[in-house]
Coordinates of C-alpha atoms in Angstrom, one line a residue:
M1 CA 139.2 107.7 120.7
N2 CA 139.5 104.2 119.3
S3 CA 136.7 102.5 117.4
E4 CA 135.6 100.5 120.4
E5 CA 135.2 103.6 122.5
I6 CA 133.3 105.4 119.7
Q7 CA 130.9 102.5 119.3
Q8 CA 130.3 102.4 123.1
I9 CA 129.5 106.1 123.2
W10 CA 127.1 105.8 120.3
A11 CA 125.3 102.8 122.0
E12 CA 124.9 105.0 125.1
V13 CA 123.6 107.9 123.1
C14 CA 121.0 105.6 121.4
S15 CA 119.9 104.2 124.7
R16 CA 119.6 107.7 126.3
V17 CA 117.6 109.2 123.4
K18 CA 115.1 106.4 123.6
G19 CA 114.3 107.5 127.2
Y20 CA 113.5 111.1 126.2
E21 CA 109.9 112.3 126.4
G22 CA 108.0 112.1 123.1
I23 CA 110.3 109.5 121.7
V24 CA 109.1 106.1 120.5
P25 CA 111.9 103.6 121.3
S26 CA 111.1 101.3 118.4
Q27 CA 111.4 104.2 116.0
I28 CA 114.9 105.1 117.3
D29 CA 116.0 101.4 117.0
A30 CA 114.8 101.4 113.4
F31 CA 116.1 104.8 112.4
F32 CA 119.4 105.0 114.2
S33 CA 120.5 101.7 112.8
M34 CA 121.1 103.7 109.6
L35 CA 123.7 105.8 111.3
H36 CA 127.3 104.7 111.8
P37 CA 129.8 106.6 114.1
Q38 CA 133.1 107.1 112.3
A39 CA 135.2 109.5 114.5
A40 CA 134.8 111.2 117.9
S41 CA 136.7 113.4 120.4
D42 CA 135.6 115.6 123.2
G43 CA 133.0 118.0 121.8
F44 CA 132.8 116.4 118.3
I45 CA 131.4 113.3 116.6
M46 CA 131.1 112.4 113.0
L47 CA 128.4 110.0 111.8
T48 CA 127.7 108.6 108.3
A49 CA 124.2 107.9 107.0
N50 CA 123.1 105.4 104.3
T51 CA 121.4 108.0 102.1
D52 CA 120.8 111.8 101.7
F53 CA 117.3 111.2 102.8
I54 CA 118.4 109.8 106.1
K55 CA 121.0 112.6 106.6
T56 CA 118.4 115.3 106.0
W57 CA 115.8 113.7 108.2
I58 CA 118.2 113.2 111.1
E59 CA 119.4 116.8 110.9
R60 CA 115.8 118.1 110.9
N61 CA 114.3 115.9 113.6
Y62 CA 116.9 114.2 115.8
I63 CA 120.1 116.1 115.8
D64 CA 119.2 118.1 119.0
Y65 CA 118.4 114.9 120.8
I66 CA 121.8 113.4 119.8
K67 CA 123.6 116.6 121.0
R68 CA 121.7 116.6 124.3
A69 CA 122.5 113.0 125.0
L70 CA 126.2 113.5 124.2
E71 CA 126.4 116.6 126.4
E72 CA 124.7 114.7 129.3
L73 CA 127.1 111.8 128.9
R74 CA 130.4 113.7 128.4
G75 CA 129.7 117.0 130.2
V76 CA 130.6 119.3 127.2
P77 CA 128.6 120.7 124.3
F78 CA 129.0 118.7 121.1
T79 CA 129.2 119.4 117.4
V80 CA 127.6 116.6 115.3
I81 CA 128.5 116.2 111.7
I82 CA 126.6 113.7 109.4
E83 CA 127.9 112.7 106.0
V84 CA 126.6 110.3 103.4
D85 CA 128.5 107.1 102.8
P86 CA 127.6 105.9 99.3
T87 CA 129.1 102.4 99.9
Q88 CA 126.3 101.8 102.5
T89 CA 123.6 102.8 100.1
A90 CA 124.4 99.9 97.8
A91 CA 123.4 97.3 100.3
P92 CA 119.9 96.0 99.2
A93 CA 119.0 94.6 102.6
A94 CA 119.8 97.8 104.7
P95 CA 117.4 98.4 107.5
A96 CA 114.8 101.1 107.3
A97 CA 115.2 104.8 107.9
P98 CA 113.1 107.7 109.1
A99 CA 110.6 107.3 111.9
V100 CA 107.5 109.4 112.4
P101 CA 108.3 113.1 112.7
T102 CA 107.6 114.8 116.0
A103 CA 106.4 117.8 114.1
A104 CA 105.4 118.5 110.5
P105 CA 108.6 119.8 108.9
A106 CA 109.0 120.4 105.2
P107 CA 109.9 117.2 103.4
P108 CA 113.6 116.6 102.8
T109 CA 115.0 117.1 99.3
A110 CA 117.0 114.3 97.8
P111 CA 119.3 114.7 94.9
A112 CA 117.8 113.6 91.6
P113 CA 119.4 110.6 89.9
Q114 CA 122.0 111.4 87.2
S115 CA 120.1 110.0 84.3
A116 CA 116.5 109.2 83.3
P117 CA 115.3 106.3 81.2
A118 CA 115.3 106.9 77.5
R119 CA 112.2 107.7 75.6
A120 CA 113.0 105.8 72.4
V121 CA 110.1 104.6 70.4
A122 CA 110.0 100.8 70.2
A123 CA 107.6 98.2 69.0
P124 CA 105.7 96.7 72.0
P125 CA 107.2 93.3 73.1
T126 CA 105.1 90.2 73.0
P127 CA 104.3 88.4 76.2
S128 CA 107.2 86.0 75.7
A129 CA 109.7 88.7 75.2
E130 CA 111.5 88.8 78.5
A131 CA 114.2 91.2 77.5
A132 CA 115.0 93.9 75.0
P133 CA 118.1 96.1 74.3
T134 CA 118.3 98.9 76.8
P135 CA 118.5 102.3 75.0
A136 CA 121.2 104.7 76.0
P137 CA 120.1 107.0 78.9
V138 CA 119.5 110.6 78.3
S139 CA 119.9 113.5 80.7
Q140 CA 116.9 114.3 82.9
A141 CA 117.3 117.9 81.9
S142 CA 116.1 117.0 78.4
R143 CA 112.7 116.1 79.8
Q144 CA 110.7 119.1 80.7
P145 CA 108.1 118.8 83.5
D146 CA 104.6 119.9 82.8
A147 CA 104.3 123.6 83.8
T148 CA 101.1 122.9 85.7
S149 CA 102.2 119.7 87.5
V150 CA 102.1 119.4 91.3
P151 CA 102.4 116.3 93.4
T152 CA 99.9 113.6 93.4
A153 CA 96.4 113.0 94.7
P154 CA 95.6 111.4 98.1
M155 CA 94.9 107.8 98.2
P156 CA 93.2 107.0 101.6
A157 CA 94.6 103.9 103.2
A158 CA 91.1 102.6 103.7
A159 CA 89.9 103.0 100.2
S160 CA 87.8 100.1 99.0
T161 CA 88.6 98.3 95.8
P162 CA 86.0 99.2 93.1
E163 CA 84.0 96.4 91.5
Q164 CA 85.9 94.9 88.7
P165 CA 84.3 94.7 85.2
K166 CA 84.3 91.4 83.5
E167 CA 86.8 90.8 80.7
T168 CA 85.4 90.2 77.3
S169 CA 86.9 86.9 76.2
D170 CA 86.7 87.7 72.4
Q171 CA 88.4 91.0 72.5
T172 CA 91.0 91.4 69.7
Q173 CA 94.4 92.5 71.1
E174 CA 95.7 94.5 68.2
Q175 CA 99.3 95.7 68.6
P176 CA 100.0 99.1 67.2
A177 CA 103.0 99.2 64.9
T178 CA 104.5 102.4 66.2
E179 CA 103.8 104.8 69.0
E180 CA 105.1 108.0 67.4
H181 CA 101.7 109.6 67.4
A182 CA 100.3 108.2 70.6
E183 CA 98.6 110.7 72.8
A184 CA 100.5 111.8 76.0
P185 CA 99.6 109.8 79.0
E186 CA 97.2 111.2 81.6
S187 CA 99.5 112.5 84.4
D188 CA 99.0 111.8 88.0
N189 CA 100.9 115.1 88.6
S190 CA 97.8 117.3 88.2
T191 CA 96.2 116.6 91.6
P192 CA 96.8 117.7 95.2
L193 CA 99.6 116.4 97.3
S194 CA 98.9 113.1 99.1
T195 CA 99.2 112.8 102.8
L196 CA 100.8 109.3 102.4
T197 CA 104.5 110.0 102.6
F198 CA 107.7 108.4 103.9
E199 CA 107.7 111.0 106.7
N200 CA 104.5 109.8 108.3
F201 CA 105.0 106.1 107.8
V202 CA 105.6 104.5 111.2
I203 CA 108.4 101.9 110.9
G204 CA 109.1 98.9 113.1
D205 CA 110.5 95.4 112.9
S206 CA 107.4 94.3 110.9
N207 CA 107.9 96.7 108.0
R208 CA 111.4 97.9 108.2
L209 CA 112.9 96.1 105.2
A210 CA 110.0 97.0 102.9
Y211 CA 110.2 100.6 103.9
S212 CA 113.9 100.7 103.3
M213 CA 113.6 99.2 99.8
A214 CA 110.8 101.6 99.0
T215 CA 112.9 104.6 99.9
A216 CA 115.8 103.2 97.9
V217 CA 113.6 102.9 94.8
A218 CA 112.2 106.5 95.4
E219 CA 115.7 107.9 95.5
A220 CA 117.1 106.0 92.5
P221 CA 114.3 104.5 90.4
G222 CA 115.2 101.8 87.8
K223 CA 118.2 100.0 89.5
P224 CA 118.1 96.4 88.3
H225 CA 118.3 94.6 91.7
L226 CA 115.0 96.3 92.8
N227 CA 113.2 96.3 89.4
P228 CA 110.5 95.3 89.8
L229 CA 110.0 96.0 93.5
F230 CA 107.2 93.7 94.9
I231 CA 105.7 94.4 98.3
Y232 CA 103.2 92.1 99.8
G233 CA 101.3 91.7 103.1
K234 CA 97.7 91.4 104.4
S235 CA 95.2 94.2 104.0
G236 CA 95.7 97.3 106.1
L237 CA 99.4 96.9 106.8
G238 CA 100.7 99.9 104.7
K239 CA 101.4 98.7 101.2
T240 CA 99.4 101.4 99.5
H241 CA 101.0 104.0 101.8
L242 CA 104.5 102.9 100.6
L243 CA 103.5 103.0 96.9
R244 CA 101.9 106.5 97.3
A245 CA 105.0 107.6 99.3
I246 CA 107.2 106.6 96.3
Q247 CA 105.0 108.5 94.0
N248 CA 104.9 111.6 96.1
Y249 CA 108.7 111.6 96.7
I250 CA 109.5 111.3 93.0
N251 CA 106.9 114.0 92.0
R252 CA 108.4 116.3 94.7
N253 CA 112.1 115.8 94.0
M254 CA 112.2 114.6 90.3
P255 CA 109.3 116.3 88.6
Q256 CA 110.8 115.6 85.2
L257 CA 109.9 111.9 85.7
Q258 CA 106.5 110.6 84.7
V259 CA 104.9 108.6 87.6
V260 CA 101.7 106.5 87.1
Y261 CA 99.9 105.0 90.0
K262 CA 97.0 102.5 89.4
D263 CA 95.0 100.1 91.4
S264 CA 94.7 96.9 89.5
A265 CA 90.9 97.4 89.3
E266 CA 91.6 100.8 87.6
L267 CA 94.0 99.0 85.2
L268 CA 91.3 96.5 84.4
D269 CA 88.7 99.2 83.9
D270 CA 91.1 101.1 81.5
Y271 CA 91.8 97.9 79.5
T272 CA 88.1 97.0 79.3
E273 CA 87.1 100.4 78.1
A274 CA 89.9 100.6 75.5
S275 CA 89.0 97.2 74.2
A276 CA 85.2 98.0 74.0
A277 CA 85.9 101.2 72.1
H278 CA 88.3 99.6 69.7
D279 CA 85.8 99.0 66.9
T280 CA 84.7 102.6 66.8
E281 CA 87.9 104.3 67.8
K282 CA 91.0 102.6 66.4
S283 CA 93.4 104.7 68.6
S284 CA 91.8 103.7 71.9
Y285 CA 93.9 100.6 72.4
K286 CA 97.1 102.4 71.4
N287 CA 96.3 105.3 73.7
F288 CA 95.6 102.9 76.6
K289 CA 99.1 101.2 76.2
A290 CA 100.8 104.6 75.8
S291 CA 99.4 105.9 79.0
Y292 CA 101.3 103.1 80.8
E293 CA 104.3 102.6 78.6
D294 CA 105.2 106.3 78.8
A295 CA 105.8 106.1 82.5
D296 CA 109.2 106.3 84.1
V297 CA 107.8 104.8 87.2
L298 CA 104.7 102.5 87.2
L299 CA 103.1 101.6 90.5
V300 CA 100.3 98.9 90.4
D301 CA 98.5 98.2 93.6
D302 CA 96.7 94.9 94.6
V303 CA 97.8 92.8 91.6
Q304 CA 96.2 89.7 93.1
Y305 CA 92.9 91.0 91.7
L306 CA 94.2 90.2 88.2
Q307 CA 93.8 86.5 88.9
G308 CA 91.7 84.9 86.2
K309 CA 92.0 88.1 84.0
K310 CA 94.2 86.5 81.3
Q311 CA 93.9 89.3 78.7
T312 CA 94.6 92.0 81.2
L313 CA 97.6 90.0 82.5
D314 CA 98.9 89.5 79.0
I315 CA 98.8 93.2 78.2
M316 CA 100.3 94.1 81.6
F317 CA 103.1 91.6 81.0
Q318 CA 103.9 93.4 77.7
I319 CA 104.0 96.8 79.5
F320 CA 106.0 95.4 82.4
N321 CA 108.6 93.9 80.0
K322 CA 108.9 97.1 78.0
L323 CA 109.4 99.3 81.0
T324 CA 111.9 97.1 82.9
S325 CA 113.9 96.4 79.7
Q326 CA 114.4 100.1 79.2
G327 CA 115.5 100.6 82.8
R328 CA 112.2 102.2 84.0
Q329 CA 110.9 101.3 87.4
V330 CA 107.9 99.0 88.2
V331 CA 106.6 98.6 91.7
L332 CA 103.8 96.1 92.5
S333 CA 101.9 95.2 95.6
A334 CA 99.7 92.3 96.6
D335 CA 98.1 90.7 99.7
R336 CA 100.3 87.6 99.2
A337 CA 103.6 86.5 97.8
P338 CA 103.9 86.1 94.0
K339 CA 104.2 82.3 94.3
N340 CA 100.7 82.3 96.0
I341 CA 98.9 84.3 93.3
D342 CA 96.9 82.1 91.0
I343 CA 98.6 83.1 87.7
D344 CA 100.8 81.5 85.1
E345 CA 104.4 80.7 86.2
R346 CA 105.9 83.2 83.8
Y347 CA 104.1 86.0 85.6
K348 CA 105.2 84.8 89.0
T349 CA 108.8 84.5 87.8
R350 CA 108.9 88.0 86.4
F351 CA 107.1 89.6 89.4
N352 CA 109.7 87.9 91.6
S353 CA 112.7 88.8 89.5
G354 CA 113.7 92.0 91.4
G355 CA 113.2 92.7 95.0
T356 CA 110.4 90.9 96.9
F357 CA 109.7 92.0 100.5
D358 CA 106.8 91.4 102.9
I359 CA 105.1 93.5 105.5
Q360 CA 104.1 91.6 108.6
P361 CA 101.5 92.5 111.2
P362 CA 102.8 95.3 113.4
E363 CA 104.1 94.6 116.9
I364 CA 102.7 96.4 119.9
E365 CA 105.5 99.1 119.9
T366 CA 104.8 99.9 116.2
K367 CA 101.0 100.1 116.8
L368 CA 101.6 102.4 119.8
G369 CA 103.8 104.6 117.5
I370 CA 100.9 104.7 115.0
V371 CA 98.5 105.8 117.7
K372 CA 100.8 108.6 118.7
S373 CA 101.2 109.6 115.1
F374 CA 97.5 109.9 114.6
I375 CA 97.1 112.0 117.7
R376 CA 99.9 114.4 116.5
E377 CA 98.2 114.5 113.1
Y378 CA 94.9 115.6 114.7
Q379 CA 96.7 118.2 116.8
E380 CA 98.4 119.7 113.8
Q381 CA 95.3 119.6 111.5
E382 CA 93.0 121.1 114.1
G383 CA 95.5 123.5 115.6
S384 CA 94.8 121.9 119.0
M385 CA 98.3 121.2 120.4
A386 CA 96.8 121.2 123.9
F387 CA 94.8 118.1 123.2
T388 CA 96.1 115.0 125.0
M389 CA 95.1 111.4 125.3
P390 CA 96.1 109.5 128.5
A391 CA 99.0 107.0 128.0
D392 CA 97.0 104.1 129.4
I393 CA 94.2 104.7 126.8
Q394 CA 96.8 104.8 124.0
T395 CA 98.3 101.5 125.2
Y396 CA 94.9 99.9 125.5
I397 CA 94.0 100.8 121.9
A398 CA 97.4 99.5 120.6
E399 CA 97.1 96.2 122.5
S400 CA 93.5 95.6 121.7
S401 CA 93.4 96.3 117.9
S402 CA 94.1 93.8 115.2
S403 CA 96.9 94.0 112.7
N404 CA 94.8 96.2 110.4
I405 CA 96.0 99.8 110.7
R406 CA 92.6 101.2 109.5
E407 CA 90.9 99.6 112.5
L408 CA 93.5 101.2 114.8
K409 CA 93.0 104.6 113.3
S410 CA 89.3 104.4 113.5
A411 CA 89.5 103.5 117.2
V412 CA 91.7 106.6 117.8
T413 CA 89.3 108.8 115.8
K414 CA 86.3 107.5 117.8
V415 CA 88.0 108.3 121.1
I416 CA 89.1 111.7 120.0
F417 CA 85.6 112.5 118.8
Q418 CA 84.1 111.4 122.1
M419 CA 86.7 113.5 124.1
T420 CA 86.3 116.6 122.0
Y421 CA 82.7 116.6 120.8
G422 CA 81.1 114.1 123.2
N423 CA 81.5 116.2 126.3
Q424 CA 84.0 113.7 127.8
P425 CA 87.4 115.5 127.8
N426 CA 88.5 113.5 130.9
M427 CA 87.7 110.0 129.6
T428 CA 89.1 107.1 131.7
L429 CA 90.3 103.7 130.6
A430 CA 87.0 102.2 131.8
D431 CA 85.1 104.7 129.6
V432 CA 87.2 103.8 126.6
R433 CA 86.8 100.1 127.2
A434 CA 83.0 100.6 127.1
L435 CA 83.1 102.8 124.0
L436 CA 85.2 100.4 122.0
E437 CA 83.7 97.2 123.4
N438 CA 82.4 96.0 120.0
H439 CA 85.0 97.9 117.8
F440 CA 87.9 95.5 117.6
S441 CA 88.0 92.4 115.4
G442 CA 90.9 91.0 117.5
G443 CA 92.4 91.7 120.9
P444 CA 90.9 91.0 124.3
S445 CA 87.3 89.7 124.4
K446 CA 85.0 89.2 127.3
R447 CA 83.4 86.1 125.7
L448 CA 86.7 84.3 125.0
N449 CA 88.4 82.1 127.5
A450 CA 91.5 79.9 127.9
E451 CA 89.5 76.8 127.1
D452 CA 88.4 78.3 123.7
I453 CA 92.1 78.9 122.8
Q454 CA 93.2 75.4 123.9
K455 CA 90.5 73.8 121.8
A456 CA 91.5 75.8 118.7
V457 CA 95.2 75.1 119.2
E458 CA 94.5 71.4 119.8
G459 CA 92.5 71.1 116.6
F460 CA 95.0 73.1 114.5
Y461 CA 98.1 71.0 115.6
K462 CA 96.2 67.7 116.0
V463 CA 97.0 67.2 119.7
S464 CA 94.6 66.1 122.5
H465 CA 93.6 68.1 125.5
T466 CA 95.3 65.5 127.7
E467 CA 98.5 66.0 125.9
I468 CA 98.5 69.8 125.9
V469 CA 97.9 70.0 129.7
G470 CA 99.9 66.9 130.5
K471 CA 103.6 66.2 131.1
R472 CA 104.7 65.0 127.7
R473 CA 107.5 67.0 126.2
S474 CA 107.7 65.9 122.6
R475 CA 108.5 68.7 120.2
S476 CA 105.1 68.9 118.6
I477 CA 103.2 68.9 121.9
T478 CA 105.6 71.4 123.5
N479 CA 105.2 73.8 120.5
A480 CA 101.4 73.6 120.6
R481 CA 101.4 74.2 124.4
Q482 CA 103.7 77.2 124.2
I483 CA 101.6 78.7 121.3
A484 CA 98.4 78.2 123.4
M485 CA 100.0 80.0 126.4
Y486 CA 101.2 82.8 124.1
L487 CA 97.7 83.3 122.7
C488 CA 96.2 83.3 126.2
R489 CA 98.5 86.1 127.1
Q490 CA 97.9 88.1 123.8
L491 CA 94.2 87.6 123.5
L492 CA 93.1 87.5 127.1
D493 CA 95.9 89.5 128.8
M494 CA 95.9 86.8 131.5
P495 CA 98.5 86.9 134.3
Y496 CA 101.3 84.3 133.9
E497 CA 100.2 82.6 137.1
S498 CA 96.7 82.1 135.8
I499 CA 98.0 80.9 132.4
G500 CA 100.2 78.4 134.2
K501 CA 97.3 76.9 136.1
K502 CA 95.3 76.4 132.9
F503 CA 98.1 74.1 131.7
N504 CA 99.1 72.5 135.0
R505 CA 102.3 74.6 135.1
D506 CA 103.7 77.3 137.2
H507 CA 104.3 81.1 136.6
S508 CA 107.8 80.7 135.4
T509 CA 106.9 78.1 132.7
A510 CA 104.2 80.3 131.4
L511 CA 106.5 83.3 131.2
Y512 CA 109.2 81.2 129.5
S513 CA 106.7 79.9 126.9
V514 CA 105.4 83.3 126.0
T515 CA 108.9 84.7 125.7
M516 CA 110.0 81.8 123.6
I517 CA 107.2 82.3 121.1
E518 CA 107.8 86.1 121.0
T519 CA 111.4 85.4 120.1
K520 CA 110.6 82.9 117.4
L521 CA 108.0 85.2 115.8
K522 CA 110.7 87.8 115.0
E523 CA 112.5 85.3 112.7
N524 CA 110.0 82.6 111.7
R525 CA 107.6 83.7 109.0
L526 CA 105.8 80.3 109.0
L527 CA 105.1 80.6 112.7
R528 CA 103.7 84.1 112.2
E529 CA 101.3 82.9 109.5
E530 CA 100.2 80.0 111.7
I531 CA 99.4 82.3 114.6
E532 CA 97.6 84.7 112.3
A533 CA 95.5 81.7 111.1
L534 CA 94.8 80.5 114.7
Q535 CA 93.7 84.0 115.7
Q536 CA 91.3 84.1 112.8
I537 CA 89.9 80.6 113.8
I538 CA 89.5 81.8 117.4
R539 CA 87.7 85.0 116.4
E540 CA 85.3 83.2 114.0
A541 CA 84.6 80.5 116.6

């Protein structure tokens, strides 16, 4: 077959697999984009994957679906071979990979990198030192893992940020001259395996790139173009999940590497305690630094909380520089981009010097995939595979919830509890609507109407009501009108005909406007932020 025929067959396979029962189409779109058909004949096809991780995951979870689709299309059984193409791995902007598993298979094993960062003793850099000579790498085999080490502790996605202690402004920042006798860092490898892994992270258009970069860092930590890796997005979108997934993947597959995960509030606590104990215990400050500087991979969550904490930022900057200059990996997360964090420009520049990727609020398809994932998780944990939740209820939860995944999960949990322990195994959509009436912070609302949305949009974009429902077609007015129609559809689930009447338009104009905004949202980050802000204004009003 020529290349055009092979591509056509693969496109048909992808389309057919998305129609199979139990398959979430958005997950196939995201996942199969990492596979590339190379050769095919009757009864045989060879595909290449971007990484070993992708190859293993496909073979464990989707290979039978691919074979089934090929046999249905061509009428003969197929042998499917998947190889890894290393030239594809090098692309930093590759789309994401594995989707949510349909079962709970053992995690795939990826090859460990060929070398680990050196453990040479060096004087700590000053905050202004942006680079240092990189020591020669040593074999990973020379680093022996702790005999008692097991993968890391769970970090619930909904964990709250502990209260931050105040920094003491007159603390002396003594720099130890050498670290030869520093105590070994406290290892995160001594606690149970976390449930936050790449395997159970649901991917979609909103988080695909961040997910892809996180898996790339986990498979080969320390590569310059992704060091540091900075992931940002609003609360509840999966940043902590990705950081913990990196930690768990490395602990599982490269146990000789030291991984340290810290929430920024924990980092602040550690520094405050070390500084306070400095007068009575001279080694406290040195041990604090060693616990971070000895890491091969340092993961710091919610760095925006370090705003205004100058001393902690200074010491983190020193640790950051030392690790990255020695080729050791740093991963940071925040609820906003580095440029929007209120810190000195030098910190913003360094935080932004590697790979910076955002996670956007999930689209309906991704939220529906998350609902299905939570239900599977419950079935597996409780050994109750016969439990089911009607499709219309799953869709209602996905459409009604806000972008916060924690809110989505709690809604699913509430319905499951009512069905299993509340004597309502046959709940209807009407029952669920009543149960969750006051649960969601966004989504449909009985109190909200089209006039409320029009008023909010008019104020936000500085247009009058006469203009937004009138015949003028200037760009600014048309944009405001289309956004208002889109929000009526999203927040009120109004029929297109009803939306059109509210704006003195017909059904087709309302449909066109909503479709136009949905298309723009996929590419226009500023528009996404504006609509998020508008939704917040509408909810608060």
